[in-house]
């Protein structure tokens, strides 16, 4: 059994790579981290304050390592969206929060849909593209599957404008997958939907408010868990593996940063 990490690194340095117009969203990229190194004054001071000793009393001349995490969002990095993220109601019932999702629902058979031949940055991923990618895998989506979309966005870094011009899932395409029985919907893109600026432009042009965040809003009709900012999908076979999506257990929250791991048989 091989374990493949599908989780992006939460590196505070990436916050500075965001364009000025997106600096307000830095909390979804990484936290600010104050590092207390055991060999430095901050690590020693915290140790001494906790144990009531002085630097002269430190057993090996060092304190301890600790970090203070600041200014980050429940949707930081690779994360699992609970249904509450899409709306207060899901399938006519109160939408579940991240702590209400059982881990058994988050350990699922995986399937990678390689959409790169058809997906175009800044445009919708259409149902027929999904069908062609499924046909290439050689088996249908089965109830309870975790369907992972390989859009090609992993090729771009955060300082590349194309990183923020992802292909997006529409309501129609999202419901196409959930109707097949997929319960986890993952992507290597920074977002599940079209980029916000493009959604706004479509709404302004057509006057149809249903175009605003329609991929996510589709979850209110059919429950599923959206997972964004995956990586290493190229290391996975198309099918024949399981994926564990392990979110931090945050009370009452609409999402949580998660360690996502694929379990691939040898």
Short mmCIF file of C-alpha atoms in Angstrom, two decimals:
data_model
loop_
_atom_site.label_atom_id
_atom_site.label_comp_id
_atom_site.label_asym_id
_atom_site.label_seq_id
_atom_site.Cartn_x
_atom_site.Cartn_y
_atom_site.Cartn_z
CA UNK A 1 0.00 0.00 0.00
CA UNK A 2 1.32 3.42 -0.97
CA UNK A 3 0.16 6.63 0.68
CA UNK A 4 0.07 9.69 -1.58
CA UNK A 5 -0.38 13.12 -0.02
CA UNK A 6 -2.90 15.22 -1.94
CA UNK A 7 -2.59 18.21 0.42
CA UNK A 8 -0.99 21.55 -0.42
CA UNK A 9 1.59 23.04 1.92
CA UNK A 10 0.33 25.87 4.13
CA UNK A 11 3.27 28.23 3.67
CA UNK A 12 2.91 31.81 4.96
CA UNK A 13 5.25 32.95 2.18
CA UNK A 14 2.49 32.19 -0.32
CA UNK A 15 0.36 35.00 1.10
CA UNK A 16 2.72 37.49 -0.50
CA UNK A 17 2.23 35.88 -3.92
CA UNK A 18 -1.41 36.90 -4.09
CA UNK A 19 -2.17 39.82 -6.42
CA UNK A 20 -3.20 43.06 -4.67
CA UNK A 21 -6.86 42.58 -5.58
CA UNK A 22 -6.90 39.25 -3.70
CA UNK A 23 -4.87 40.17 -0.62
CA UNK A 24 -8.11 40.25 1.39
CA UNK A 25 -8.35 36.49 0.78
CA UNK A 26 -4.88 35.63 2.10
CA UNK A 27 -6.47 33.66 4.93
CA UNK A 28 -7.55 30.95 2.49
CA UNK A 29 -3.95 30.50 1.31
CA UNK A 30 -2.07 30.10 4.59
CA UNK A 31 -2.05 31.42 8.14
CA UNK A 32 0.38 33.96 9.44
CA UNK A 33 2.72 31.98 11.69
CA UNK A 34 4.74 33.31 14.61
CA UNK A 35 7.52 30.78 15.15
CA UNK A 36 9.01 30.16 18.61
CA UNK A 37 12.24 28.22 18.14
CA UNK A 38 13.50 26.23 21.16
CA UNK A 39 17.03 27.63 20.75
CA UNK A 40 15.87 31.23 20.54
CA UNK A 41 14.58 33.68 23.12
CA UNK A 42 10.89 33.27 22.25
CA UNK A 43 11.00 29.50 22.76
CA UNK A 44 12.95 29.87 25.99
CA UNK A 45 10.67 32.61 27.34
CA UNK A 46 7.51 30.60 26.73
CA UNK A 47 9.02 27.52 28.38
CA UNK A 48 10.13 29.52 31.41
CA UNK A 49 6.80 31.32 31.75
CA UNK A 50 4.96 28.00 31.73
CA UNK A 51 7.26 26.12 34.11
CA UNK A 52 8.21 28.97 36.43
CA UNK A 53 11.94 28.81 35.77
CA UNK A 54 14.64 31.02 34.24
CA UNK A 55 16.89 30.62 31.23
CA UNK A 56 19.62 29.45 33.59
CA UNK A 57 17.41 26.53 34.65
CA UNK A 58 16.77 25.15 31.16
CA UNK A 59 17.89 21.50 31.19
CA UNK A 60 19.76 21.66 27.88
CA UNK A 61 19.86 25.41 27.47
CA UNK A 62 16.80 25.37 25.24
CA UNK A 63 13.09 25.95 25.60
CA UNK A 64 10.46 24.40 23.35
CA UNK A 65 9.18 24.93 19.86
CA UNK A 66 5.70 26.31 19.36
CA UNK A 67 3.84 28.37 16.81
CA UNK A 68 1.00 30.86 16.96
CA UNK A 69 -1.30 30.67 13.94
CA UNK A 70 -3.10 33.88 13.00
CA UNK A 71 -5.42 35.22 10.32
CA UNK A 72 -6.55 32.10 8.54
CA UNK A 73 -9.89 30.86 7.32
CA UNK A 74 -11.75 27.59 7.77
CA UNK A 75 -11.33 27.25 3.99
CA UNK A 76 -7.54 27.53 4.19
CA UNK A 77 -5.45 25.43 1.82
CA UNK A 78 -6.73 21.97 0.96
CA UNK A 79 -10.05 21.85 2.74
CA UNK A 80 -13.38 20.04 2.90
CA UNK A 81 -16.56 22.06 2.51
CA UNK A 82 -19.47 20.99 4.67
CA UNK A 83 -22.94 21.47 3.15
CA UNK A 84 -23.39 24.59 5.33
CA UNK A 85 -20.91 26.39 3.09
CA UNK A 86 -23.42 26.30 0.23
CA UNK A 87 -26.44 27.38 2.25
CA UNK A 88 -28.33 26.91 5.51
CA UNK A 89 -30.57 24.23 3.95
CA UNK A 90 -29.55 21.09 2.07
CA UNK A 91 -32.13 18.78 0.52
CA UNK A 92 -34.78 20.60 2.55
CA UNK A 93 -33.07 20.01 5.91
CA UNK A 94 -30.62 22.04 8.01
CA UNK A 95 -27.26 21.80 6.29
CA UNK A 96 -24.60 19.86 8.16
CA UNK A 97 -21.47 21.43 9.62
CA UNK A 98 -18.00 19.94 9.30
CA UNK A 99 -18.08 18.34 12.76
CA UNK A 100 -21.34 16.57 11.91
CA UNK A 101 -19.78 14.57 9.08
CA UNK A 102 -18.72 11.07 10.08
CA UNK A 103 -15.20 10.04 9.06
CA UNK A 104 -16.64 6.97 7.33
CA UNK A 105 -18.26 9.39 4.87
CA UNK A 106 -14.84 10.88 4.20
CA UNK A 107 -12.96 7.67 3.39
CA UNK A 108 -14.21 6.73 -0.06
CA UNK A 109 -13.25 4.92 -3.26
CA UNK A 110 -11.50 7.41 -5.51
CA UNK A 111 -11.75 8.18 -9.20
CA UNK A 112 -9.65 10.73 -11.11
CA UNK A 113 -11.28 12.42 -14.09
CA UNK A 114 -8.61 13.90 -16.34
CA UNK A 115 -10.34 16.89 -17.89
CA UNK A 116 -7.22 18.51 -19.31
CA UNK A 117 -8.02 17.65 -22.95
CA UNK A 118 -11.24 19.68 -22.77
CA UNK A 119 -11.17 22.08 -19.81
CA UNK A 120 -10.26 25.69 -20.61
CA UNK A 121 -9.29 28.28 -18.03
CA UNK A 122 -12.08 30.72 -17.27
CA UNK A 123 -14.75 28.57 -18.91
CA UNK A 124 -17.31 26.08 -17.63
CA UNK A 125 -16.59 22.38 -17.40
CA UNK A 126 -19.58 20.93 -19.21
CA UNK A 127 -21.39 17.62 -18.53
CA UNK A 128 -20.24 16.16 -21.85
CA UNK A 129 -16.62 16.75 -20.84
CA UNK A 130 -17.26 14.86 -17.62
CA UNK A 131 -18.83 12.00 -19.56
CA UNK A 132 -15.82 11.76 -21.88
CA UNK A 133 -13.44 11.71 -18.91
CA UNK A 134 -15.52 8.99 -17.24
CA UNK A 135 -15.45 6.94 -20.44
CA UNK A 136 -11.65 7.23 -20.48
CA UNK A 137 -11.49 5.77 -16.96
CA UNK A 138 -13.44 2.73 -18.11
CA UNK A 139 -15.97 2.46 -15.34
CA UNK A 140 -18.98 4.55 -14.29
CA UNK A 141 -19.15 6.75 -11.23
CA UNK A 142 -20.54 4.60 -8.43
CA UNK A 143 -22.57 5.66 -5.39
CA UNK A 144 -20.28 6.98 -2.68
CA UNK A 145 -17.34 7.70 -4.97
CA UNK A 146 -14.92 10.54 -4.40
CA UNK A 147 -14.52 12.08 -7.85
CA UNK A 148 -11.34 14.13 -8.22
CA UNK A 149 -11.11 16.55 -11.14
CA UNK A 150 -7.71 16.99 -12.73
CA UNK A 151 -8.08 20.29 -14.55
CA UNK A 152 -4.39 21.06 -15.01
CA UNK A 153 -4.43 23.99 -12.59
CA UNK A 154 -1.71 22.41 -10.48
CA UNK A 155 0.75 23.49 -13.17
CA UNK A 156 0.36 27.13 -12.09
CA UNK A 157 1.81 28.79 -9.00
CA UNK A 158 0.12 31.51 -6.98
CA UNK A 159 2.19 34.25 -8.59
CA UNK A 160 0.88 33.25 -12.04
CA UNK A 161 -2.39 34.97 -13.08
CA UNK A 162 -3.54 31.71 -14.66
CA UNK A 163 -3.74 30.18 -11.18
CA UNK A 164 -6.83 32.36 -10.61
CA UNK A 165 -8.40 31.61 -13.99
CA UNK A 166 -9.53 28.06 -13.31
CA UNK A 167 -12.10 26.11 -15.31
CA UNK A 168 -15.26 26.05 -13.22
CA UNK A 169 -18.05 23.63 -12.50
CA UNK A 170 -21.55 24.89 -13.19
CA UNK A 171 -24.66 23.83 -11.29
CA UNK A 172 -25.54 21.54 -14.20
CA UNK A 173 -22.15 19.81 -14.14
CA UNK A 174 -22.13 19.52 -10.36
CA UNK A 175 -25.58 17.96 -10.32
CA UNK A 176 -24.50 15.68 -13.16
CA UNK A 177 -21.91 14.14 -10.83
CA UNK A 178 -24.08 14.00 -7.72
CA UNK A 179 -26.89 12.38 -9.71
CA UNK A 180 -24.47 9.56 -10.50
CA UNK A 181 -23.90 9.09 -6.78
CA UNK A 182 -20.64 10.96 -6.19
CA UNK A 183 -20.56 12.20 -2.59
CA UNK A 184 -17.16 13.90 -2.58
CA UNK A 185 -16.23 16.33 -5.35
CA UNK A 186 -12.58 17.32 -5.46
CA UNK A 187 -10.54 19.60 -7.69
CA UNK A 188 -6.94 20.64 -8.16
CA UNK A 189 -8.14 24.20 -8.75
CA UNK A 190 -8.29 27.02 -6.21
CA UNK A 191 -12.08 27.08 -6.60
CA UNK A 192 -14.88 24.74 -7.66
CA UNK A 193 -16.78 27.42 -9.59
CA UNK A 194 -15.68 29.85 -12.24
CA UNK A 195 -13.46 32.71 -10.99
CA UNK A 196 -15.56 35.27 -9.13
CA UNK A 197 -14.84 38.07 -11.60
CA UNK A 198 -16.18 35.95 -14.46
CA UNK A 199 -19.27 34.89 -12.56
CA UNK A 200 -19.94 38.53 -11.79
CA UNK A 201 -19.54 39.45 -15.46
CA UNK A 202 -21.97 36.71 -16.57
CA UNK A 203 -24.50 37.84 -13.98
CA UNK A 204 -24.17 41.49 -15.01
CA UNK A 205 -24.54 40.55 -18.68
CA UNK A 206 -27.45 38.12 -18.35
CA UNK A 207 -29.17 39.41 -15.21
CA UNK A 208 -29.63 35.86 -13.91
CA UNK A 209 -28.74 35.65 -10.22
CA UNK A 210 -28.62 31.86 -10.46
CA UNK A 211 -25.24 32.27 -12.16
CA UNK A 212 -23.68 33.52 -8.91
CA UNK A 213 -21.71 30.66 -7.32
CA UNK A 214 -23.93 28.12 -9.06
CA UNK A 215 -21.54 25.18 -8.70
CA UNK A 216 -21.52 25.43 -4.93
CA UNK A 217 -25.22 26.29 -4.68
CA UNK A 218 -26.03 23.00 -6.43
CA UNK A 219 -25.05 21.23 -3.20
CA UNK A 220 -28.21 22.60 -1.56
CA UNK A 221 -30.17 20.35 -3.93
CA UNK A 222 -28.06 17.19 -3.56
CA UNK A 223 -25.66 16.80 -0.64
CA UNK A 224 -21.99 16.30 -1.37
CA UNK A 225 -18.71 17.55 0.05
CA UNK A 226 -16.57 19.81 -2.14
CA UNK A 227 -12.78 19.64 -1.70
CA UNK A 228 -10.56 22.31 -3.24
CA UNK A 229 -6.83 22.90 -3.70
CA UNK A 230 -5.81 19.26 -4.15
CA UNK A 231 -2.38 18.38 -5.49
CA UNK A 232 -0.49 15.32 -6.79
CA UNK A 233 -3.44 13.97 -8.76
CA UNK A 234 -0.93 13.00 -11.48
CA UNK A 235 0.47 10.39 -9.08
CA UNK A 236 -2.85 8.54 -8.89
CA UNK A 237 -4.28 5.84 -11.14
CA UNK A 238 -7.67 6.63 -12.66
CA UNK A 239 -9.40 4.31 -10.18
CA UNK A 240 -8.75 1.39 -7.83
CA UNK A 241 -7.73 3.40 -4.75
CA UNK A 242 -9.32 5.00 -1.68
CA UNK A 243 -8.99 8.55 -0.39
CA UNK A 244 -9.21 9.78 3.19
CA UNK A 245 -10.29 13.37 3.71
CA UNK A 246 -9.48 14.23 7.33
CA UNK A 247 -10.70 17.70 8.34
CA UNK A 248 -9.91 19.42 11.61
CA UNK A 249 -12.94 18.93 13.85
CA UNK A 250 -14.14 22.53 14.17
CA UNK A 251 -17.42 23.06 16.01
CA UNK A 252 -20.23 24.46 13.89
CA UNK A 253 -18.03 25.42 10.92
CA UNK A 254 -18.77 25.33 7.20
CA UNK A 255 -15.37 23.83 6.33
CA UNK A 256 -12.01 22.85 7.76
CA UNK A 257 -8.44 22.53 6.52
CA UNK A 258 -7.83 18.85 5.85
CA UNK A 259 -5.09 16.31 5.31
CA UNK A 260 -6.12 14.42 2.20
CA UNK A 261 -4.36 11.12 1.58
CA UNK A 262 -4.80 8.55 -1.19
CA UNK A 263 -4.32 4.88 -0.31
CA UNK A 264 -3.09 3.11 -3.44
CA UNK A 265 -2.59 -0.68 -3.50
CA UNK A 266 0.85 -1.90 -4.64
#
